[in-house]
Coordinates of C-alpha atoms and ligand atoms in Angstrom, one line a residue:
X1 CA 92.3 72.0 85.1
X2 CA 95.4 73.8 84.6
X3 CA 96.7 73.6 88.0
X4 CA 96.1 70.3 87.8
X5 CA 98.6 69.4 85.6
X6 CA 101.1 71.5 87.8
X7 CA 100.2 69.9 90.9
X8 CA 100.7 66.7 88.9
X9 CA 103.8 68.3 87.4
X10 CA 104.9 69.1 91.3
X11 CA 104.0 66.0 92.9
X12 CA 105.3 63.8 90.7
X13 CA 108.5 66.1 90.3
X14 CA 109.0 65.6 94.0
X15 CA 108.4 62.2 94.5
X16 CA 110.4 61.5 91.7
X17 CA 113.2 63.4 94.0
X18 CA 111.8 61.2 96.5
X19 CA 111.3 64.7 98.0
X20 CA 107.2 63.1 99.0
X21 CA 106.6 59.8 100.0
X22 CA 103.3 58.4 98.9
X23 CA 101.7 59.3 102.1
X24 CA 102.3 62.8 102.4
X25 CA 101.8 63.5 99.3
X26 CA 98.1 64.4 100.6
X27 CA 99.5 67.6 100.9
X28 CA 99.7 68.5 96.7
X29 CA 95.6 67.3 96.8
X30 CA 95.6 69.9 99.6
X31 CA 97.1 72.5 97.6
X32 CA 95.4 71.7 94.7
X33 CA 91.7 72.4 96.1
X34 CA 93.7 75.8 97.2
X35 CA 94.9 77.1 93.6
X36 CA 91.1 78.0 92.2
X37 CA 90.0 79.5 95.7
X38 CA 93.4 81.7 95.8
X39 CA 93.1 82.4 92.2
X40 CA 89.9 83.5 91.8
X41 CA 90.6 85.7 95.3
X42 CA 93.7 87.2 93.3
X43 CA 91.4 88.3 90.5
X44 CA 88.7 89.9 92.2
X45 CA 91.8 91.4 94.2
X46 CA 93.1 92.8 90.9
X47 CA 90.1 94.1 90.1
X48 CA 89.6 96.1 93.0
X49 CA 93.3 97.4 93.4
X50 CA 92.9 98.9 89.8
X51 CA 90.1 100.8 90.9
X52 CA 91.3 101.8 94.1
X53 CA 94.3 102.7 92.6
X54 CA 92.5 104.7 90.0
X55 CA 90.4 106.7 92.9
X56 CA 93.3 107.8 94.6
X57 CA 94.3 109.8 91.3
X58 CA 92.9 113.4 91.7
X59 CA 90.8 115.3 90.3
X60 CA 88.5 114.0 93.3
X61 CA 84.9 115.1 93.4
X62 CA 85.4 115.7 97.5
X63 CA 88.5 117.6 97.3
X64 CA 88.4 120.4 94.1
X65 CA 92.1 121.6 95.3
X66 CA 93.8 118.4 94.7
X67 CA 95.2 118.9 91.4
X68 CA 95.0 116.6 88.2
X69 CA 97.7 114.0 88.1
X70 CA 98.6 114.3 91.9
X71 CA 98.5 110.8 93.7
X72 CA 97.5 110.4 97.3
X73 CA 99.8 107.9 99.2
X74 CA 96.7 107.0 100.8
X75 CA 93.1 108.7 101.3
X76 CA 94.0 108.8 104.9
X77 CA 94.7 112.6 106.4
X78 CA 95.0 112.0 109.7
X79 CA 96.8 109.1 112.3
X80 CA 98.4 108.9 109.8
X81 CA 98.6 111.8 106.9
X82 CA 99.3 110.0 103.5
X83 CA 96.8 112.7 101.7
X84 CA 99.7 114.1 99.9
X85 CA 101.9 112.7 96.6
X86 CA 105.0 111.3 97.2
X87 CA 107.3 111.7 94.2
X88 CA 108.4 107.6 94.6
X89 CA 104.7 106.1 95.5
X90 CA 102.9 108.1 92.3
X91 CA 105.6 107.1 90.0
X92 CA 105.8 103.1 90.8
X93 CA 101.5 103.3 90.7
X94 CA 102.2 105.0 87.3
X95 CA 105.0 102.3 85.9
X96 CA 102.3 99.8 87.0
X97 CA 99.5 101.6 85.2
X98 CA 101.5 101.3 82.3
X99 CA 101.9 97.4 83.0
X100 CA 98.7 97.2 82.8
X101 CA 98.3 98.9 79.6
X102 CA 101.1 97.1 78.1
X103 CA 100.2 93.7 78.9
X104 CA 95.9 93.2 79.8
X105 CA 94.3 95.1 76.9
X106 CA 91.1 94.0 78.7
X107 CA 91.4 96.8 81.2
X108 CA 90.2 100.4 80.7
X109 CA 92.6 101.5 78.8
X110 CA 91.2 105.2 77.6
X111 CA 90.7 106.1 81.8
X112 CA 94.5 104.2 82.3
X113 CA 95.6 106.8 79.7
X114 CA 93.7 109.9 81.0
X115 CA 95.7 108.7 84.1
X116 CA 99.1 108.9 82.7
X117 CA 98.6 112.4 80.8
X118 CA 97.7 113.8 84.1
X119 CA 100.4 112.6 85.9
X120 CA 102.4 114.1 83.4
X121 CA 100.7 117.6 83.5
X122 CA 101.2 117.3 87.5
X123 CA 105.0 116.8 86.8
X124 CA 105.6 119.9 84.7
X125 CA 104.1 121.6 87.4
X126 CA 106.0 119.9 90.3
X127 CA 109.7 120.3 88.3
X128 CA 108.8 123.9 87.8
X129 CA 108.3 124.7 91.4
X130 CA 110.9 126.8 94.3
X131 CA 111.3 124.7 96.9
X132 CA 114.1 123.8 99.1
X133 CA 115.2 120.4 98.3
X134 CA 114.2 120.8 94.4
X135 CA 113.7 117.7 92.8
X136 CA 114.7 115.9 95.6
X137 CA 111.6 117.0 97.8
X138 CA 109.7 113.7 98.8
X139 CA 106.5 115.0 98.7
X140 CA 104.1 117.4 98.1
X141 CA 100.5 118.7 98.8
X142 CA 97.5 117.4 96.8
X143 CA 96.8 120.7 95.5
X144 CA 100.1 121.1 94.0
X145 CA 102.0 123.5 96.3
X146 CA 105.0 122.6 98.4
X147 CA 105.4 120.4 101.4
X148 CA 107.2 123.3 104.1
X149 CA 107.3 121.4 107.4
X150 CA 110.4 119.7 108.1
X151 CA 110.5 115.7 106.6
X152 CA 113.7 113.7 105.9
X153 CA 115.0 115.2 103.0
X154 CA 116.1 115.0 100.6
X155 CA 115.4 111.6 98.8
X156 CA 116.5 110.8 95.4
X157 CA 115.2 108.0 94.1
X158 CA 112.0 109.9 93.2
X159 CA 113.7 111.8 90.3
X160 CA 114.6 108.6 88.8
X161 CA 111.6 106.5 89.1
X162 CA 109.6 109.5 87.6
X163 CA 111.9 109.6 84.6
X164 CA 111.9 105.5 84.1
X165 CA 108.1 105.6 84.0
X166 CA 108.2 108.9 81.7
X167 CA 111.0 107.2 79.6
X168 CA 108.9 104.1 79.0
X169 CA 105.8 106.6 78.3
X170 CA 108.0 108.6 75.4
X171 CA 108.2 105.1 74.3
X172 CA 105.1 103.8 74.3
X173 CA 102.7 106.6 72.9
X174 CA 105.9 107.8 70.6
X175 CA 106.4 111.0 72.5
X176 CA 109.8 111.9 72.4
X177 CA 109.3 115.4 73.3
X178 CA 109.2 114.0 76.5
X179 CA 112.5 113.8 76.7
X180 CA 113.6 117.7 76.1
X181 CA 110.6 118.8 77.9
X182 CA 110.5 116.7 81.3
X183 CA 113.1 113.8 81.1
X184 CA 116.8 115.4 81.1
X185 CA 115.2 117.4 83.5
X186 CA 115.3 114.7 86.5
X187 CA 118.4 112.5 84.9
X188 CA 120.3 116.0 85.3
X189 CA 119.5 116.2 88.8
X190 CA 119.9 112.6 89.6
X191 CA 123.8 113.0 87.5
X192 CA 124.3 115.9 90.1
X193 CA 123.2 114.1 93.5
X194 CA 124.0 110.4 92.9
X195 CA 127.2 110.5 94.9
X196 CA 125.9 112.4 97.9
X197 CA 125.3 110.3 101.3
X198 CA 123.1 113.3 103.3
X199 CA 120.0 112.0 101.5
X200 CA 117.2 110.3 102.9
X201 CA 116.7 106.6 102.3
X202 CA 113.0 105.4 101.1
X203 CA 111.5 104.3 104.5
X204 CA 112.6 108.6 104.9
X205 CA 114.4 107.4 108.5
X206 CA 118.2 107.4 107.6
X207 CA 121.0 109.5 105.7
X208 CA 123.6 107.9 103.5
X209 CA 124.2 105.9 100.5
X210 CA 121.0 103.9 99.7
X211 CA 121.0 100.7 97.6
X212 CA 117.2 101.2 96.3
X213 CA 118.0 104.3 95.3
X214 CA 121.4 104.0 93.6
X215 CA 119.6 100.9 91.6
X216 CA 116.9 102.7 90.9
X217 CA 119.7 105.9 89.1
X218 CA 121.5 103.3 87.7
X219 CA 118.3 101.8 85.5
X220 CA 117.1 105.4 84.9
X221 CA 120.5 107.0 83.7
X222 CA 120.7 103.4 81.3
X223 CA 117.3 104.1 80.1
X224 CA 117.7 107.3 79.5
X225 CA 121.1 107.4 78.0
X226 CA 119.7 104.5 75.0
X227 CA 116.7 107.0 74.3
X228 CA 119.3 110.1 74.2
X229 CA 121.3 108.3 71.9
X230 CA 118.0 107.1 70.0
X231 CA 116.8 110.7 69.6
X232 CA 120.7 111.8 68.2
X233 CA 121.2 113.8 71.9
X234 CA 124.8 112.5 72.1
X235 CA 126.2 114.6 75.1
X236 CA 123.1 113.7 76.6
X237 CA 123.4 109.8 76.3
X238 CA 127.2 110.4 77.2
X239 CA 126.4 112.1 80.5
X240 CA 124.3 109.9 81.8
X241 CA 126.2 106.9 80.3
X242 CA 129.4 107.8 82.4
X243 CA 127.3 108.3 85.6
X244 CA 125.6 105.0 85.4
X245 CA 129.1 103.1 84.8
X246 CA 130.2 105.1 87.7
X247 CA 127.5 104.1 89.7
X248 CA 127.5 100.5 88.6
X249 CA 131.2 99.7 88.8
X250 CA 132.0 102.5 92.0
X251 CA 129.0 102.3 93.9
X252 CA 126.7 99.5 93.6
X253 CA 129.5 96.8 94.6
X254 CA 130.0 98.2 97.7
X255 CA 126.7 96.8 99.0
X256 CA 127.8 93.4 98.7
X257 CA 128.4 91.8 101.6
X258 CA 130.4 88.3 101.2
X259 CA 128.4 85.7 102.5
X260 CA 125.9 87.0 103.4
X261 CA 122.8 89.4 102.3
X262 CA 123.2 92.5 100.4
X263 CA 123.5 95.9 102.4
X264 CA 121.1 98.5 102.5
X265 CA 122.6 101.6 103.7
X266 CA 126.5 102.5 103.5
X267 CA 128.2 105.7 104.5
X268 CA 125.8 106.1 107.3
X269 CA 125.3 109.8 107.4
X270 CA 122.4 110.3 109.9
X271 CA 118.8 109.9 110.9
X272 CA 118.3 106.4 112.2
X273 CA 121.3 104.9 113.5
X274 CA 119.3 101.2 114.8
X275 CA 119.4 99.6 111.9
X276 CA 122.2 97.2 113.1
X277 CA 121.5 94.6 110.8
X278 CA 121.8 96.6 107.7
X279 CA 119.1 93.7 106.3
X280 CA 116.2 95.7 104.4
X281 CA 113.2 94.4 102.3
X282 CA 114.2 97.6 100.1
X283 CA 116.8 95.8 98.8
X284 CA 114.1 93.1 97.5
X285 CA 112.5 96.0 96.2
X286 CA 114.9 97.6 94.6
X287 CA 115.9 93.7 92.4
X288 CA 112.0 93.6 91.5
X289 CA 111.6 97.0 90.6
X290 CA 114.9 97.6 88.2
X291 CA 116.1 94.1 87.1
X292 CA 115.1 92.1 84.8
X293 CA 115.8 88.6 83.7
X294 CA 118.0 86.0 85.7
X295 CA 121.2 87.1 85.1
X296 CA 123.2 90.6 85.7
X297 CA 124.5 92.7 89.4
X298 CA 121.7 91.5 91.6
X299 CA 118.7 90.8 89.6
X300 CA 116.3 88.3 91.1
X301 CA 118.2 85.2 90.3
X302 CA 121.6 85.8 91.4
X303 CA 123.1 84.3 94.1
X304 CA 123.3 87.3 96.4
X305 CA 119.8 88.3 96.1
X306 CA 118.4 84.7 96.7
X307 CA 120.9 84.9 99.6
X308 CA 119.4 88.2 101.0
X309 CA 115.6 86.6 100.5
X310 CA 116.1 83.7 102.7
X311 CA 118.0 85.9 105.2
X312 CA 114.6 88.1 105.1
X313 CA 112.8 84.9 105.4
X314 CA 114.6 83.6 108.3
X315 CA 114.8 86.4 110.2
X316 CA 111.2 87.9 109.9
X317 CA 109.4 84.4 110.3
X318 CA 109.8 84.4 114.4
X319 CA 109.1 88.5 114.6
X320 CA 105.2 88.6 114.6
X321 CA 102.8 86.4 116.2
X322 CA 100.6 86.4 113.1
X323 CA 103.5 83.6 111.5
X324 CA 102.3 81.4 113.9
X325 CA 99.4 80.4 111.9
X326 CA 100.2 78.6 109.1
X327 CA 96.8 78.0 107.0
X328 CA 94.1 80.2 106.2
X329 CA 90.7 79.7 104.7
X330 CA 89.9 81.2 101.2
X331 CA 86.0 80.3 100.1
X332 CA 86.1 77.8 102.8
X333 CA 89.2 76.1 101.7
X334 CA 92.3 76.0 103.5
X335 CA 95.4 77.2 101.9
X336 CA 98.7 76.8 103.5
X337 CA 100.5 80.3 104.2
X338 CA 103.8 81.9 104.1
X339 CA 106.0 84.6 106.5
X340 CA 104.6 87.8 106.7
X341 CA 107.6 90.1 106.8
X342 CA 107.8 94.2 107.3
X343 CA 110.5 96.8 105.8
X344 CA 113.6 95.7 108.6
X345 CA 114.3 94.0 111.4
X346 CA 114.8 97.3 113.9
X347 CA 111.5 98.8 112.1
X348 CA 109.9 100.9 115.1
X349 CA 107.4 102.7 112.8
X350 CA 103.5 101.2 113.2
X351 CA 102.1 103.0 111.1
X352 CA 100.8 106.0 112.9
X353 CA 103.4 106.5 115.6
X354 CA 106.6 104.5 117.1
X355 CA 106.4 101.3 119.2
X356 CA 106.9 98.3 117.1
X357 CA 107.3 97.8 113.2
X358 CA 104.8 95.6 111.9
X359 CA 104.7 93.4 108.7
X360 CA 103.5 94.9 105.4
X361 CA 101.4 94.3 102.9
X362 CA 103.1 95.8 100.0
X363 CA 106.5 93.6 100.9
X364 CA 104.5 90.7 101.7
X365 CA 103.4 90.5 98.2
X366 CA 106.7 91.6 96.8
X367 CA 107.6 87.9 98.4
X368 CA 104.9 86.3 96.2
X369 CA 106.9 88.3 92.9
X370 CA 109.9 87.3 93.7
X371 CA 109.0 83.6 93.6
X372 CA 107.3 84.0 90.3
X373 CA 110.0 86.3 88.6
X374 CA 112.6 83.8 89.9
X375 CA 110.5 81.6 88.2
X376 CA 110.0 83.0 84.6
X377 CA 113.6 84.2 84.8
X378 CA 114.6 80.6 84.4
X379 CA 112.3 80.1 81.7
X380 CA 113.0 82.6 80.0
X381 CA 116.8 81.4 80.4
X382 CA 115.8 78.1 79.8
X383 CA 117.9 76.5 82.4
X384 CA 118.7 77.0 85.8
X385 CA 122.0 76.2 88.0
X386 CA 120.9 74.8 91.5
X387 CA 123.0 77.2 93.2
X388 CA 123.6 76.6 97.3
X389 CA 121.8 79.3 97.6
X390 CA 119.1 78.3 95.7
X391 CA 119.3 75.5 97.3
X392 CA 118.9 76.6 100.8
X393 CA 116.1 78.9 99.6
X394 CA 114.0 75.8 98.6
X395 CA 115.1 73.7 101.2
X396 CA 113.9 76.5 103.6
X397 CA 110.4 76.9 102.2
X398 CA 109.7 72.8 101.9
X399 CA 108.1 72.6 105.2
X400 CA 105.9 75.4 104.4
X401 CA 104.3 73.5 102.0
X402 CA 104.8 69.6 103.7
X403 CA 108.3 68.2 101.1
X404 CA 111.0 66.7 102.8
X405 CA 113.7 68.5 102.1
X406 CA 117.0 66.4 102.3
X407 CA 116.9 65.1 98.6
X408 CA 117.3 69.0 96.7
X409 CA 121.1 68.3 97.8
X410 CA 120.8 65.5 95.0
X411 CA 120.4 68.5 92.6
X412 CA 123.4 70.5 93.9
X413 CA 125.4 72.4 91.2
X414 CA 122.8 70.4 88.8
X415 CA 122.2 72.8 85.4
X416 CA 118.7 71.9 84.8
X417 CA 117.2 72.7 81.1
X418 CA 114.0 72.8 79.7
X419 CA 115.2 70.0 77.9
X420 CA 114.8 67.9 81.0
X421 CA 111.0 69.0 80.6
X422 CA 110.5 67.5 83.8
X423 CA 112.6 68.6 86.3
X424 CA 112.7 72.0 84.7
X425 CA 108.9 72.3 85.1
X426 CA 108.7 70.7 88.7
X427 CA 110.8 73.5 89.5
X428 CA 108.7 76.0 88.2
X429 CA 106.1 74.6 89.7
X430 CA 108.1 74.5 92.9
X431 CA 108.3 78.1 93.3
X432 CA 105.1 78.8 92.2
X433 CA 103.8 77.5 94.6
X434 CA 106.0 79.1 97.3
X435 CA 105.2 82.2 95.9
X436 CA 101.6 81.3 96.3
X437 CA 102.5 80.9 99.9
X438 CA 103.0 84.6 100.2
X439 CA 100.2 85.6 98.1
X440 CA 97.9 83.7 100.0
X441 CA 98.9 85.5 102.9
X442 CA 98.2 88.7 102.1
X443 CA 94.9 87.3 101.2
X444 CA 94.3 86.5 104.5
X445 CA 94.9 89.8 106.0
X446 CA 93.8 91.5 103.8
X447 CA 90.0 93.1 104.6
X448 CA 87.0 91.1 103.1
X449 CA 85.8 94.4 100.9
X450 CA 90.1 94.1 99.5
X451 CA 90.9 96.8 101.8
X452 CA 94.8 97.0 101.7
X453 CA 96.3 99.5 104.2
X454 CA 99.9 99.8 104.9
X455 CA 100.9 97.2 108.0
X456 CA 98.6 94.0 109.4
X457 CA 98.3 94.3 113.0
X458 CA 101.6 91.6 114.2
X459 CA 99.5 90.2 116.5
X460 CA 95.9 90.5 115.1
X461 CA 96.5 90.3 111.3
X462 CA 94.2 93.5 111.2
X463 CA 95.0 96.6 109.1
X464 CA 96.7 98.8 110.5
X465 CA 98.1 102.1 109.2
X466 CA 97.2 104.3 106.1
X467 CA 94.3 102.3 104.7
X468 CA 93.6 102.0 101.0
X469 CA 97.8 102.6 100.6
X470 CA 98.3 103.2 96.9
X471 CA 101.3 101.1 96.7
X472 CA 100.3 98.5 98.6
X473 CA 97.4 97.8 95.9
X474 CA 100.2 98.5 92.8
X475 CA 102.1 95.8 94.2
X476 CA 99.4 93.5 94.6
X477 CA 98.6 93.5 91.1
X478 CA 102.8 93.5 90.0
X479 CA 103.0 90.1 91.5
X480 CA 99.3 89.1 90.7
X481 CA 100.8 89.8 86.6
X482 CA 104.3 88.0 87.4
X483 CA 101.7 85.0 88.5
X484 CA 99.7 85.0 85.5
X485 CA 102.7 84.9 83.5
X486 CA 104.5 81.8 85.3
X487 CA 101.1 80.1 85.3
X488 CA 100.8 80.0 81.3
X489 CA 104.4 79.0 81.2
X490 CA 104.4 76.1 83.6
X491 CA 101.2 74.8 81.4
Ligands
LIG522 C1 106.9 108.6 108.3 C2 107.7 107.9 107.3 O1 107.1 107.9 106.1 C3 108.0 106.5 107.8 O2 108.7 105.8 106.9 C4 108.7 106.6 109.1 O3 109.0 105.3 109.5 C5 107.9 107.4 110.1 N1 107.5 108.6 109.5 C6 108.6 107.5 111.4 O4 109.5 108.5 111.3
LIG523 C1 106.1 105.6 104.3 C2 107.1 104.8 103.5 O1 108.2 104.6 104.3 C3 107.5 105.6 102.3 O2 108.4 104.8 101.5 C4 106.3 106.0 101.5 O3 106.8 106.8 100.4 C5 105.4 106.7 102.3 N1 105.0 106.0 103.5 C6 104.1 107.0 101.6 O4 103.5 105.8 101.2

């Protein structure tokens, strides 16, 4: 019933654009019939990523090493080995964990919190530990001890994310001891190591200066500098204050590349040296993970970021065989699909050795946020400016979903408010739906018992890689929330 009324909000949005002429618009009844079968897929999804998610958290009742609070990347220890915890992956599944908490007080909340205090015992232990790269060491055994074999490191966006998540858990159980005993312990190291370009990237393949990871210092040092100041820690606040301005006005402009997408590496340092197009999904990442809101350096809505999305778009849609297809079924009903992209163009790694990158699921359904946070952004802005770039994002994604495209140039440098109620809400609807495109195609490859692994198979769809991948369940459920969220907007 309620997608109803967006459909009818859509349609009659478009053909009011004359963007749908009455005979195609067969297409909206199409996509109508899809929004239960996908939703009610995206639920049961949820449902089983939360639990999966939850059983990847030791203790384990097959492995009495692994310690409390340690998060396996995957179950997987061999072709390939994810049974270890990577200092990024266990702190994004723990920021979601507290999502959940935050927003769906329907969900377990006492094992959600069990969760979290582990985590946190398992990080006292982890920053007290000798090893070589310190805080900066990727990752680390189940059972606690160091990770001695050589591995790209270090990488420094773990430190960062661990104290965002452990920032916003100070805040939310009103633990501020948190700070003393854990927090200034990673913002110090981060304040030491921003500048530094020998560190290791996320995808741990390349050395230099890394846009995910100086965006995700930058929100940590902010964060963390408001909660010193809160908690009268003024040298503190003033520390990491001065870095984060450093780092927003020194480094973070340098990944702008005029006219086209944002960069992902600068000051090249080593490792990897094929990454000629210096296009990466982490940069998509990096705008979902530590932005929020429309506005600001290259949160989801500005023009550089919807810029670098359709640059992702374009060039990932002809990579894999599996974009070929462009509908799936879901309970029977077929629901019109989106690209399936990987982590970059030159991506060699398939998930257990080297040949050819595939697409993945985790990035896949970051493409599903980003048209839903793009979405609430505006609302929450009330307005939107049809940017070119917006523009050509839309304009892109019409024949995906059967509009004729020529008639968004009417709206060009057009400020649409919610006060034109229904423009602004075709709009909405608009990319809700387009996000539904990507969402519906991680539904299709992913496994009929909701098996995510890391990468589809680019010419079968199949899973491929570490199977049940943490992360790749987390960010189903980030863009499943962003969904829910747009959906009781737009009605
Ligand atoms: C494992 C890393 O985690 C992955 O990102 C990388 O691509 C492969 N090793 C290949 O080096
Ligand atoms: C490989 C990915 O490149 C890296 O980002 C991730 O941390 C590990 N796999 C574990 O999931």
């Amino acid at each position: 019933m309620l997608f109803c009324i967006t459909i009818a909000l859509v349609s009659s949005f478009l053909l009011a654009l004359g963007l749908v002429s009455g005979q195609n618009q067969h297409f909206f009844q199409h996509h109508q019939s899809a929004f239960e079968p996908l939703s009610s897929w995206i639920n049961d999804q949820s449902q089983y990523a939360q639990s999966r998610i939850l059983a990847n958290i030791a203790p384990f009742a097959d492995d009495p090493s692994a310690m409390a609070g340690a998060v396996c990347a995957s179950p997987s220890r061999a072709h390939p080995d994810y049974y270890y915890s990577w200092t990024r992956d266990s702190a994004l599944v723990m920021g979601e964990i507290l999502n959940w908490l935050e927003e769906d007080n329907s969900t377990n909340s006492q094992q959600l919190n069990i969760a979290l205090a582990s985590y946190i015992g398992f990080t006292r232990h982890l920053q007290s530990l000798d090893t070589r790269y310190g805080l900066g060491e990727a990752k680390f055994n189940m059972d606690g001890t160091a990770f001695t074999k050589s591995w790209c490191n270090a990488q420094t966006d773990g430190p960062a994310i661990r104290a965002l998540v452990l920032i916003r858990l100070a805040e939310h159980w009103g633990k501020e001891s948190l700070f003393e005993s854990l927090i200034h312990i990673d913002l110090d190291y981060v304040s030491r190591v921003w500048w530094q370009n020998t560190h290791c990237d996320i995808w741990e393949e390349s050395r230099g200066l890394h846009f995910y990871t100086a965006m995700a210092q930058h929100r940590a040092l902010r964060a963390g500098a408001e909660l010193a100041q809160r908690l009268g820690d003024w040298e503190a606040s003033r520390k990491y204050s001065t870095v984060a301005e450093k780092i927003e006005t020194l480094l973070l402009p340098r990944f702008k590349n005029h006219g086209s997408h944002i960069l992902t590496t600068i000051e090249w340092s080593g490792g990897l040296s094929s990454k000629v197009s210096n296009l990466d999904t982490q940069v998509l990442l990096a705008s979902l993970h530590y932005t929020s809101g429309g506005q600001g350096m290259y949160s989801v809505g500005s023009s550089e970021m919807v810029s670098t999305v359709l640059a992702i778009l374009r060039r990932f849609e002809f990579m894999y065989d599996i974009n070929r297809v462009a509908y799936t079924e879901i309970s029977g009903i077929s629901v019109p699909i989106g690209v399936a992209a990987g982590r970059y163009p030159e991506d060699v790694y398939n998930g257990v050795g080297s040949s050819l990158g595939n697409p993945w699921s985790l990035v896949t359904s970051a493409l599903a946020e980003y048209h839903y946070r793009l979405a609430l952004a505006y609302a929450d802005a009330g307005y939107l400016i049809v940017s070119p770039e917006l523009i050509a994002l839309l304009k892109w994604t019409a024949p995906y979903i059967q509009g004729n495209t020529e008639q968004f140039d009417l709206l060009q440098h057009k400020v649409v408010s919610d006060s034109d109620d229904h423009e602004f809400r075709g709009l909405l609807s608009y990319l809700l739906a387009t996000g539904d495109l990507y969402m519906a195609r991680v539904a299709r490859h992913t496994g009929r018992d909701h098996t995510m692994s890391e990468q589809w198979n680019m010419y079968t769809g199949f899973g491929r890689g570490a199977v049940h991948l943490t992360w790749s369940y987390a960010a189903h459920t980030a863009a499943a929330r962003a969904r829910s969220k747009l959906i009781a907007i737009i009605n």
